[in-house]
XYZ file of C-alpha atoms in Angstrom:
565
model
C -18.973 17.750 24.627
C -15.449 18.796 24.507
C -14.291 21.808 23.074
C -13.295 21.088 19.781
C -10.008 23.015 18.338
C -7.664 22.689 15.329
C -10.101 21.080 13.271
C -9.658 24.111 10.528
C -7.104 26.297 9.188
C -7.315 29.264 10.798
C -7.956 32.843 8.607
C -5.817 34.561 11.189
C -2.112 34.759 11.786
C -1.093 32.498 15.348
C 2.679 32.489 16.308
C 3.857 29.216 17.285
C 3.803 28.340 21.218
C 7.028 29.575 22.445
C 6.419 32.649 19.999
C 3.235 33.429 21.288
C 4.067 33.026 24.917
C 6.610 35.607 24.442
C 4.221 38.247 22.749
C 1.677 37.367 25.876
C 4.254 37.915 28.534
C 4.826 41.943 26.363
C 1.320 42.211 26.363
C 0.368 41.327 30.138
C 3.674 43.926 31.060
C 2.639 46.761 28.650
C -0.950 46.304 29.784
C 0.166 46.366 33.304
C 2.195 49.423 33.352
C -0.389 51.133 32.389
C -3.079 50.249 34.765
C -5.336 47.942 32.115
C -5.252 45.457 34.863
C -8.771 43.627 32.691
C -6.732 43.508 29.687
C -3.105 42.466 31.511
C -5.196 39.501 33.268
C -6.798 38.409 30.042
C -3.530 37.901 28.454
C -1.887 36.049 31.462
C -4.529 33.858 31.622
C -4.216 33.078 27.954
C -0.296 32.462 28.120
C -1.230 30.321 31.129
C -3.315 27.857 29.315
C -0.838 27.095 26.599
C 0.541 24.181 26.877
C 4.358 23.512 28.018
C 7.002 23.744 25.677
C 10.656 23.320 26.207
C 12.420 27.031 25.844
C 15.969 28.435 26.126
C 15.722 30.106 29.355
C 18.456 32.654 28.371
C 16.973 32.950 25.022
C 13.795 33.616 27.283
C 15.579 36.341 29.707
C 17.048 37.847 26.607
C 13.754 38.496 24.896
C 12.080 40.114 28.081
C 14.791 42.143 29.323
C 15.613 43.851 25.510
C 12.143 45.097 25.302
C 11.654 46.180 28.573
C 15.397 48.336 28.292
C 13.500 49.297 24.369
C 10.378 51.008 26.588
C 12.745 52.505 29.137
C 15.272 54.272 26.475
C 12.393 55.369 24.731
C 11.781 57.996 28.031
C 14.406 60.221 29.308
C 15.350 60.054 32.519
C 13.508 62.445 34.138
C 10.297 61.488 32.338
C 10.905 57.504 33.447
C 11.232 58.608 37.112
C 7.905 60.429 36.944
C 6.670 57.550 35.497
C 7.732 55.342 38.311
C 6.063 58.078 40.770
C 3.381 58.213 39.036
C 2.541 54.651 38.383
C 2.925 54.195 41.923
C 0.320 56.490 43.162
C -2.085 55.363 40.527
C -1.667 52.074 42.107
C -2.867 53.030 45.263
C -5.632 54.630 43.496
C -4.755 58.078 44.291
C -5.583 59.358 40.317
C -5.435 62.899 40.903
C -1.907 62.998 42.275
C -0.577 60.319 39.401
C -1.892 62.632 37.317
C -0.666 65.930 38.184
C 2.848 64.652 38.502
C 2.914 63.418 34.809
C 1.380 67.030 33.809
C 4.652 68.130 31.820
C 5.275 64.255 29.946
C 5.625 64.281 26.567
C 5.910 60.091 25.796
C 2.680 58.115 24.531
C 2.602 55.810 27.715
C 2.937 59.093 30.156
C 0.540 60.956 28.650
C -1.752 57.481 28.378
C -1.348 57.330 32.080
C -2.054 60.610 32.823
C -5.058 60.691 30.753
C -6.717 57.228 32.361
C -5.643 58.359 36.207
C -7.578 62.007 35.361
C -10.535 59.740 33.942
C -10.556 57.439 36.619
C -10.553 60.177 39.446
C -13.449 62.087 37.400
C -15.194 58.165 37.601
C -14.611 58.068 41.311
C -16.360 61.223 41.860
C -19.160 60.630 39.746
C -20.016 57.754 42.080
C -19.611 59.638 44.888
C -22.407 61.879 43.472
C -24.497 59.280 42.717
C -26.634 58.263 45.471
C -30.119 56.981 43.907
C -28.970 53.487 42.172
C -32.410 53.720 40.878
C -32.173 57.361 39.288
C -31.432 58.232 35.786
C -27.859 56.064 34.645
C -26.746 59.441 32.152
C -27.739 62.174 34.828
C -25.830 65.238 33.774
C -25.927 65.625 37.487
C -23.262 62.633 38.005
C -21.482 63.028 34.824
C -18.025 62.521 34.405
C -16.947 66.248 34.516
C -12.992 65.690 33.094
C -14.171 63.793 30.075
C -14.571 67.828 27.912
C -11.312 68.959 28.867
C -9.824 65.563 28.689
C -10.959 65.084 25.215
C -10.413 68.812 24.323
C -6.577 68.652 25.591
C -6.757 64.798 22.836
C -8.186 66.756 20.301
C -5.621 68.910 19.530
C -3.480 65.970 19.562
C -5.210 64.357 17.592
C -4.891 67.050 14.968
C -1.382 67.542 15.003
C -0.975 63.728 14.403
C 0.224 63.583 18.172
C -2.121 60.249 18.818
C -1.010 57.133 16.576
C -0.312 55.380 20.282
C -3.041 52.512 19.981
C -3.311 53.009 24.222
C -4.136 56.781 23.652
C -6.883 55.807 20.756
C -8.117 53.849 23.288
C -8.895 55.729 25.896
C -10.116 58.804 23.576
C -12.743 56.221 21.969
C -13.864 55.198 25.800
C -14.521 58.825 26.380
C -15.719 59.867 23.561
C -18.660 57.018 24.034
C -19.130 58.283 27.340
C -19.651 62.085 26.040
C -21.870 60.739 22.589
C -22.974 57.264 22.982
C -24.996 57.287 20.006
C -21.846 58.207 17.767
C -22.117 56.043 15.022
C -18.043 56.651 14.232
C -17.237 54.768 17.824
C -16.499 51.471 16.379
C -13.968 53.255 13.778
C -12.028 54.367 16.365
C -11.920 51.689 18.297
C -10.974 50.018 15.568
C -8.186 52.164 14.614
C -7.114 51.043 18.053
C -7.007 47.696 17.685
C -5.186 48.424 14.299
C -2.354 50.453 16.177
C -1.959 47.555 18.888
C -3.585 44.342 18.736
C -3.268 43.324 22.122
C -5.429 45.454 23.969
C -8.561 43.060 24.945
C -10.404 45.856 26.609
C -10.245 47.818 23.190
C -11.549 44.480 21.552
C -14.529 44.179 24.270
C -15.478 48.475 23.570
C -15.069 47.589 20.125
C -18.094 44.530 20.385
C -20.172 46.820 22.688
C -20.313 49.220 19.416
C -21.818 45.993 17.174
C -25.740 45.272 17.759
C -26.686 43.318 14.884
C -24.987 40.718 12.584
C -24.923 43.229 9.484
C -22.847 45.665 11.785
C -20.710 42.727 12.681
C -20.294 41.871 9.178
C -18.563 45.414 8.164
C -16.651 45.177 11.637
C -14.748 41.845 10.550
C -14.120 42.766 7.096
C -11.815 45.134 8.679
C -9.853 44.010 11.611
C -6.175 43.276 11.465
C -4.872 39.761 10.309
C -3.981 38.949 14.323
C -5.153 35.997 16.450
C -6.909 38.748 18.349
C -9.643 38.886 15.615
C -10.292 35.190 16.050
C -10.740 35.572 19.724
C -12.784 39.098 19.120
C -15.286 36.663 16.458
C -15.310 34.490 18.897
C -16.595 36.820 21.711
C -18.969 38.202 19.745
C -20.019 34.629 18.372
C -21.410 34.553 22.504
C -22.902 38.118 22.452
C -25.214 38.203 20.014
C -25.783 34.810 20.999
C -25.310 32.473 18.189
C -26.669 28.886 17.818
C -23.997 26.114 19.734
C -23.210 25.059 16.240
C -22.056 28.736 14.879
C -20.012 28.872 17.688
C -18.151 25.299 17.576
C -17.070 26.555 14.018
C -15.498 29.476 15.077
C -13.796 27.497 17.515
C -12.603 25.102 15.509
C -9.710 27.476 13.514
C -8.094 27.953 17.108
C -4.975 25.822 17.016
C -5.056 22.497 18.781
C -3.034 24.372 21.950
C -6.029 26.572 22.427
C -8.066 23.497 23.532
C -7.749 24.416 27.646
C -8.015 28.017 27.288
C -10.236 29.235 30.030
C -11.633 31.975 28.086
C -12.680 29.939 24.867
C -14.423 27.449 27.472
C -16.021 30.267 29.724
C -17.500 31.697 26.115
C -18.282 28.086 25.806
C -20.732 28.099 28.966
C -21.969 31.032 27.984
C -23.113 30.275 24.521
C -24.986 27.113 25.648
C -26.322 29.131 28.850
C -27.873 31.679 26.449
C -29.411 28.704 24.218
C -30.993 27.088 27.303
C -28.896 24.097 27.622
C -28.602 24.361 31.169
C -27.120 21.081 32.002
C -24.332 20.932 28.868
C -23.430 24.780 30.452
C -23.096 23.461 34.128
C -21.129 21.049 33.541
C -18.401 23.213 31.688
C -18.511 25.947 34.175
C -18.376 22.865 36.720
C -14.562 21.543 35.134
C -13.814 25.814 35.089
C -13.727 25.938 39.285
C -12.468 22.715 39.774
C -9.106 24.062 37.750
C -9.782 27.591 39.443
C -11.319 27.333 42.434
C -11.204 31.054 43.445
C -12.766 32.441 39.991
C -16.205 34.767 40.808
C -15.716 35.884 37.356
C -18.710 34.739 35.464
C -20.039 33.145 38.693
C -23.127 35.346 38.140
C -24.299 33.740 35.323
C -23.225 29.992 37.070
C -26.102 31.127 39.849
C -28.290 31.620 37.073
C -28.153 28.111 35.966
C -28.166 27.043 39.376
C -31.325 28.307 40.181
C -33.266 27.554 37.182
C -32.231 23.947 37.114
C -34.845 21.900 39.788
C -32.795 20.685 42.680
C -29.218 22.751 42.863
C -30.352 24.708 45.796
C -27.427 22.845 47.632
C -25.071 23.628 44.477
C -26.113 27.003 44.724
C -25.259 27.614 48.685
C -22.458 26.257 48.093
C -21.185 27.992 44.721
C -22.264 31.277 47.005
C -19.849 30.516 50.055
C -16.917 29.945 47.543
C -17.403 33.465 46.327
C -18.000 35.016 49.213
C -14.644 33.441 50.841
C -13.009 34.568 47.657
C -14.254 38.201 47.520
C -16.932 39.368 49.287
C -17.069 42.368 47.327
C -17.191 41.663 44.082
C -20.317 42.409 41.945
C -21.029 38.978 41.335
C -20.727 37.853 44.855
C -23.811 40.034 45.220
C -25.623 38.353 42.185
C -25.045 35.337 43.436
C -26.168 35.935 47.399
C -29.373 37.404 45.433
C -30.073 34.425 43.583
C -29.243 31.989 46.723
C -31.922 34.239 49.106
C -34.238 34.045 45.764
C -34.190 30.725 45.777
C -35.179 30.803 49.305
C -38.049 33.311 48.644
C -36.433 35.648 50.776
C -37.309 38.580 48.243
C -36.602 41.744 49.943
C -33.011 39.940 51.205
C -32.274 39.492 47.378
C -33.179 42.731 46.346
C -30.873 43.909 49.360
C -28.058 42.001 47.722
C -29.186 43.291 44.009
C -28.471 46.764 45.269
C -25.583 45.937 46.914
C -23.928 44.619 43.327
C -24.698 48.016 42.074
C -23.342 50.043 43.866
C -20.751 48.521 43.751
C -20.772 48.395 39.377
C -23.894 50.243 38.840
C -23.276 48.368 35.092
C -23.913 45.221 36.276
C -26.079 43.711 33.864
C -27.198 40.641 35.630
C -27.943 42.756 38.998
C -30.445 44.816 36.823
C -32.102 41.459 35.557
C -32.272 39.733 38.324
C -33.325 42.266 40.806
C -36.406 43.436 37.512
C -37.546 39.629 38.611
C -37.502 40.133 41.971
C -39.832 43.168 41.641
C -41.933 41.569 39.801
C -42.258 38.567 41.985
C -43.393 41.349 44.789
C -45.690 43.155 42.088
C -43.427 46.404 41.999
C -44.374 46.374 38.440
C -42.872 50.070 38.824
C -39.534 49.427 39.885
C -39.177 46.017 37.852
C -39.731 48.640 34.619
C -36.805 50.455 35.885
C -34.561 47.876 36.145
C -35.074 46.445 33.119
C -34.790 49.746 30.994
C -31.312 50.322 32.996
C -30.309 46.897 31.939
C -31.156 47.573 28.359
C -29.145 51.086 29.101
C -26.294 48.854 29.924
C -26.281 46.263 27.444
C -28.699 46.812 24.321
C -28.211 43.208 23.063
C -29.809 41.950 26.108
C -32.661 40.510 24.679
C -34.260 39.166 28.093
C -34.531 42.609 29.457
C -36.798 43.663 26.422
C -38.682 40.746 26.786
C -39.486 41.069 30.115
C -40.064 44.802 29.300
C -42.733 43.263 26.690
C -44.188 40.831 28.774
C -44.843 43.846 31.769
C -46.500 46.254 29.193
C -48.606 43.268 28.066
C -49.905 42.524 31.758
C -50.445 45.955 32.429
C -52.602 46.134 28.799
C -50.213 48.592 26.999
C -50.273 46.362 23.916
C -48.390 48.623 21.529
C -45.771 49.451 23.870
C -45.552 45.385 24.512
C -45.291 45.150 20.608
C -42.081 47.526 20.718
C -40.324 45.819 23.118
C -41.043 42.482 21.540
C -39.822 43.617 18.223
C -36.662 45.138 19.701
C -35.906 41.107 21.605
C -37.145 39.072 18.033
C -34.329 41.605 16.165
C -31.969 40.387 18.787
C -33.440 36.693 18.648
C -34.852 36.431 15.261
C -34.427 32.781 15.450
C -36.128 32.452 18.940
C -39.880 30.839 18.639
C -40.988 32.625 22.099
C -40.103 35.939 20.710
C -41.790 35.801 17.193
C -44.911 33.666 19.027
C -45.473 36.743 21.844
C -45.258 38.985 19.255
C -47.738 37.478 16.632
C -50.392 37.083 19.662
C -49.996 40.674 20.065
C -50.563 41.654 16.822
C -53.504 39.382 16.687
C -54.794 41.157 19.780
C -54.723 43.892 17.824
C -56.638 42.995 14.884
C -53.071 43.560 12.806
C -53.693 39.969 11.174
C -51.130 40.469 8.265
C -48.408 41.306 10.857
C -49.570 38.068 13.018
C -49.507 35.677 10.079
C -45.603 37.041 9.465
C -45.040 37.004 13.061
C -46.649 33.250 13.516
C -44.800 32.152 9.944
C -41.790 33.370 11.209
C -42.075 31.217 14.911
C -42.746 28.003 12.510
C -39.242 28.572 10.804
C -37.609 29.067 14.042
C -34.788 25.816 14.611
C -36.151 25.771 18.754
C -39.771 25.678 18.605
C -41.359 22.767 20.970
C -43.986 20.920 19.724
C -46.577 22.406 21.679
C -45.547 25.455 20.292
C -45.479 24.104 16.844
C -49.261 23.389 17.130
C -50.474 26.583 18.672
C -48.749 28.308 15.926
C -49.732 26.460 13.305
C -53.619 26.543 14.947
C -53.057 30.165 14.468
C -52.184 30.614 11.262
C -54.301 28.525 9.537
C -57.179 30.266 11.550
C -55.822 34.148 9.981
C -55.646 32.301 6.486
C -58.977 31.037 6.655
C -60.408 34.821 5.772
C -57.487 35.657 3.614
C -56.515 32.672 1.672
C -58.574 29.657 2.083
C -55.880 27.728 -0.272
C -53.026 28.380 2.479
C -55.074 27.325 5.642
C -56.265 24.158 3.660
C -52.708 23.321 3.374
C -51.505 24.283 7.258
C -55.184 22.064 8.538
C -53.449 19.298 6.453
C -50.013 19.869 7.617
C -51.114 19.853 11.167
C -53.273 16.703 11.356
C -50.680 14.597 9.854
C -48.503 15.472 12.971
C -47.907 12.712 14.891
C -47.516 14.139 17.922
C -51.319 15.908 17.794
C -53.465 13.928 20.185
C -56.105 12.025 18.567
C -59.093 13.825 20.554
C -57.108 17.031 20.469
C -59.687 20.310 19.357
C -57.260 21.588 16.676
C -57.744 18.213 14.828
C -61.748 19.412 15.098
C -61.493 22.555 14.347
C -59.309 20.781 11.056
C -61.459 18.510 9.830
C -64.556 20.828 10.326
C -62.709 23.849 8.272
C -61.976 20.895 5.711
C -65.389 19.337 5.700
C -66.583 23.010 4.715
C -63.421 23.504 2.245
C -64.492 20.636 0.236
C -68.144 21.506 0.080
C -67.180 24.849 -1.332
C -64.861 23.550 -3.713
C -67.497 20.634 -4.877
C -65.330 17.611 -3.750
C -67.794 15.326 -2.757
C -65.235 12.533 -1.239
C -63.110 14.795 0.512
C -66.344 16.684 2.043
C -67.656 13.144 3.033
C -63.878 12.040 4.354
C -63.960 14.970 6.979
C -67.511 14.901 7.427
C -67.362 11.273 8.537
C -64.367 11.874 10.732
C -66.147 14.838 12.395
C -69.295 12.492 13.111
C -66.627 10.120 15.061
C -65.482 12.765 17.343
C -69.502 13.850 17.836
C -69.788 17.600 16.258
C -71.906 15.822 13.801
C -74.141 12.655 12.762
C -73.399 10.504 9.725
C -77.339 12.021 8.817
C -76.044 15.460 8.890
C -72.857 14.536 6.673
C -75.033 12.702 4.564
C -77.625 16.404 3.727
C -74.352 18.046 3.525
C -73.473 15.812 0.587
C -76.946 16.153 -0.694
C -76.459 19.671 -0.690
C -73.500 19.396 -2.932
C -74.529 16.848 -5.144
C -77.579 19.175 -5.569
C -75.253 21.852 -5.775
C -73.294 20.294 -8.826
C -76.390 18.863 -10.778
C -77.975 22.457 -11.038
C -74.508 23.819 -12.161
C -74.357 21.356 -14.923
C -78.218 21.898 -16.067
C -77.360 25.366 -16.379
């Protein structure tokens, strides 16, 4: 299935093509001069997948030069050299020395640039200092020690109304997540970032990372600026908390009919059938994504995934991990993937090697703490797959397979209510995912907490993925916790259940049915439905015609006496 685009009017302001390759080209220059290198590649690769119009070529020189001579009048001329000097040194990553040679610089994107190089050498150096990958992610040990004064030197600032700069808002919200990552104000001021300047897709990506649950969401979009940014932003987050295909098509479908090849609204395309288990549908996007870019590793991770999983693309998968490697061997997901290729191979120690490897190199790689939890697990370092798992929940929250897996460990190792945490914190993520709500309600059965299993089971049965094998275990279930709480309510589910076609005719549930029915009916003094199941229960030999026949006696019995009386 193609991706589908222009089908709706959009809610959000788009320029027209030539307009909107114009505000890219800004965006990927002001990005760029100030070392947001994610955020300046984003928005080339956006301008690069519109399609071809015919332009004025002076009109086009025009436009770029103006606003490029607009940024440089807006510095003096001592304060533009410095910039220069110090743009140059933060490109050869020497922070420290950008940054004390922009010390005295008064203008927004000076100070900005001073402000990121000092955070990014105070980054450097907390890596340096962290030498246990395994250890504690938010050691005060390996804390970034310029964040205080940083944000000290932004408060005052802020104060004096010295911050309206959507890059400075930026990178004040980035710290200030660092220094209180349970403040519940971070998405406001990311947001008043994205207000200030729209363009900014690493203030966009902070800004998601704030929003765990749809409600959150909800109050987020209310709010955001009317820009084609938001669209994209809904979009993104349409993929993180992992909406159905369907949810996701819509979304897509305001993006003007231009939008149709951009790489980013297919990659989130991938992604959002990778997370809903449509392997196949996902591989073959991310398939047509390196054949028009045959050096991307981004996402390539999550491509190994897939690879692995599916029966039979062990070839695919040495192959798709050569590619990287020839295209940067030192990329995070280069790692992944090498892990998942040795995986494959059973080479288990080799992919926990390359695990490690991703890490240190982005000790927030998210799919190097999943995948290496599994490989610990697969060795029966039950011990250091926990670890992994809570890192990768430190890292991303929303990941609902890491507190799954965290249930599924605590269930093996018969810590049921610390299994029953975890598996409520995954079915809030994926409260429309049967395999949540059905580990849960076992649990809870386990347990002897039969109101919460009946909700938990009920709430499996409503769920739009449930298999059919699935459907019948559930159903089984809860018609087995009604029987001692309302007889009424597992008469119905026994009936629901054996009218399914797909229940096997010698199957036990439709037994353990008609045998809860047979005794239903006799309680309830319905003769012909008592002899019905009765009957049917004889055929599958739990009991003789004679012994339906005395339990109709019985009730016949039963109702004579009650009418004497």
């Amino acid at each position: 299935m193609d991706l589908e685009t222009g089908l709706k009017t959009s809610s959000y302001e788009f320029f027209p093509v030539n307009e909107m390759k114009k505000v890219l080209r800004e965006v990927v220059a002001q990005c760029s001069e100030r070392g947001l290198y994610f955020s300046a590649k984003w928005a080339a690769e956006t301008l690069e997948g519109l399609p071809d119009e015919p332009v004025d070529n002076s009109e086009m020189d025009i436009s770029l030069d103006s606003s490029m001579i607009q940024e440089s009048t807006n510095l003096d001329l001592v304060e533009y050299d410095k910039y220069l000097l110090g743009k140059s040194y933060f490109d050869v990553k020497e922070f420290d020395r950008a940054a004390y040679f922009l010390e005295s610089c008064k203008s927004p994107k000076c100070r900005f640039l001073r402000i990121y190089s000092k955070y990014l050498a105070g980054e450097k150096r907390k890596d340096e200092e962290s030498h246990d990958i395994m250890g504690q992610m938010n050691d005060l040990k390996t804390f970034n020690k310029e964040i205080p004064k940083l944000m000290e030197e932004m408060d005052s600032w802020r104060n004096s109304c010295e911050m309206n700069d959507g890059f400075l808002l930026y990178i004040y919200a980035v710290m200030r997540k660092q220094l209180y990552p349970q403040d519940k104000d971070l998405k406001d001021l990311f947001l008043e970032s994205v207000h200030s300047y729209h363009y900014n897709w690493s203030a966009w990506v902070e800004l998601g990372e704030c929003i765990t649950n749809r409600d959150m969401l909800g109050y987020v979009l209310n709010r955001l600026p009317n820009t084609f940014m938001s669209l994209f932003f809904k979009l993104h987050m349409s993929v993180e908390l992992q909406d159905f295909p369907q949810a996701f098509s819509d979304i897509a479908a305001e993006f003007p009919s231009e939008y149709a090849d951009n790489r980013f609204l297919q990659t989130k395309q991938a992604l959002i059938y990778y997370y809903n288990r449509d392997y196949d549908f996902s591989e073959t996007i991310f398939d047509r994504l390196l054949k028009s870019d045959p050096y991307r590793v981004d996402d390539m991770d999550i491509y190994s995934n897939i690879l692995y999983v599916v029966e039979g693309k062990s070839a695919k998968l040495s192959i798709l991990a050569h590619m990287c490697v020839f295209s940067d061997k030192f990329r995070a997901e280069t790692m992944c993937v090498l892990g998942n290729y040795y995986s494959s191979k059973v080479e288990r120690e080799k992919a926990i090697s390359y695990f490690r490897r991703a890490l240190q190199i982005d000790r927030n790689c998210l799919s190097a703490w999943t995948l290496m939890g599994h490989e610990y697990l697969e060795i029966k370092n039950t011990h250091a797959a926990v670890i992994s798992y809570k890192r990768a929940v430190e890292v991303n929250p929303k990941d609902y397979r890491a507190w799954c897996a965290l249930g599924q460990i605590y269930e093996m190792l018969k810590l049921p209510f610390y299994a029953i945490y975890y598996f409520q914190r995954s079915s809030a993520l994926r409260p429309y995912d049967a395999r949540m709500w059905l580990s849960l309600a076992s649990l809870y059965e386990q347990q002897c907490l039969y109101v919460e299993a009946i909700k938990g089971f009920s709430r499996a049965l409503e769920a739009k993925d449930i298999d059919s094998t699935s459907t019948i275990y559930a159903m089984t279930k809860l018609a087995k916790l009604y029987e001692d709480y309302d007889p009424d309510k597992a008469a119905v589910i026994w009936h629901r259940l054996l009218a399914k076609d797909d229940l096997h005719e010698d199957a036990e549930e439709r037994k353990n049915g008609h045998k809860y029915l047979a005794h239903y009916y006799k309680d309830k003094g319905d003769a012909e439905e008592c002899i019905r199941h009765t009957d049917i229960l004889s055929d599958f030999g739990v009991q003789s015609k004679e012994d339906a026949r005395i339990i109709v006696k019985e009730l016949e019995d039963k109702l004579l006496s009650s009418k004497q009386s």
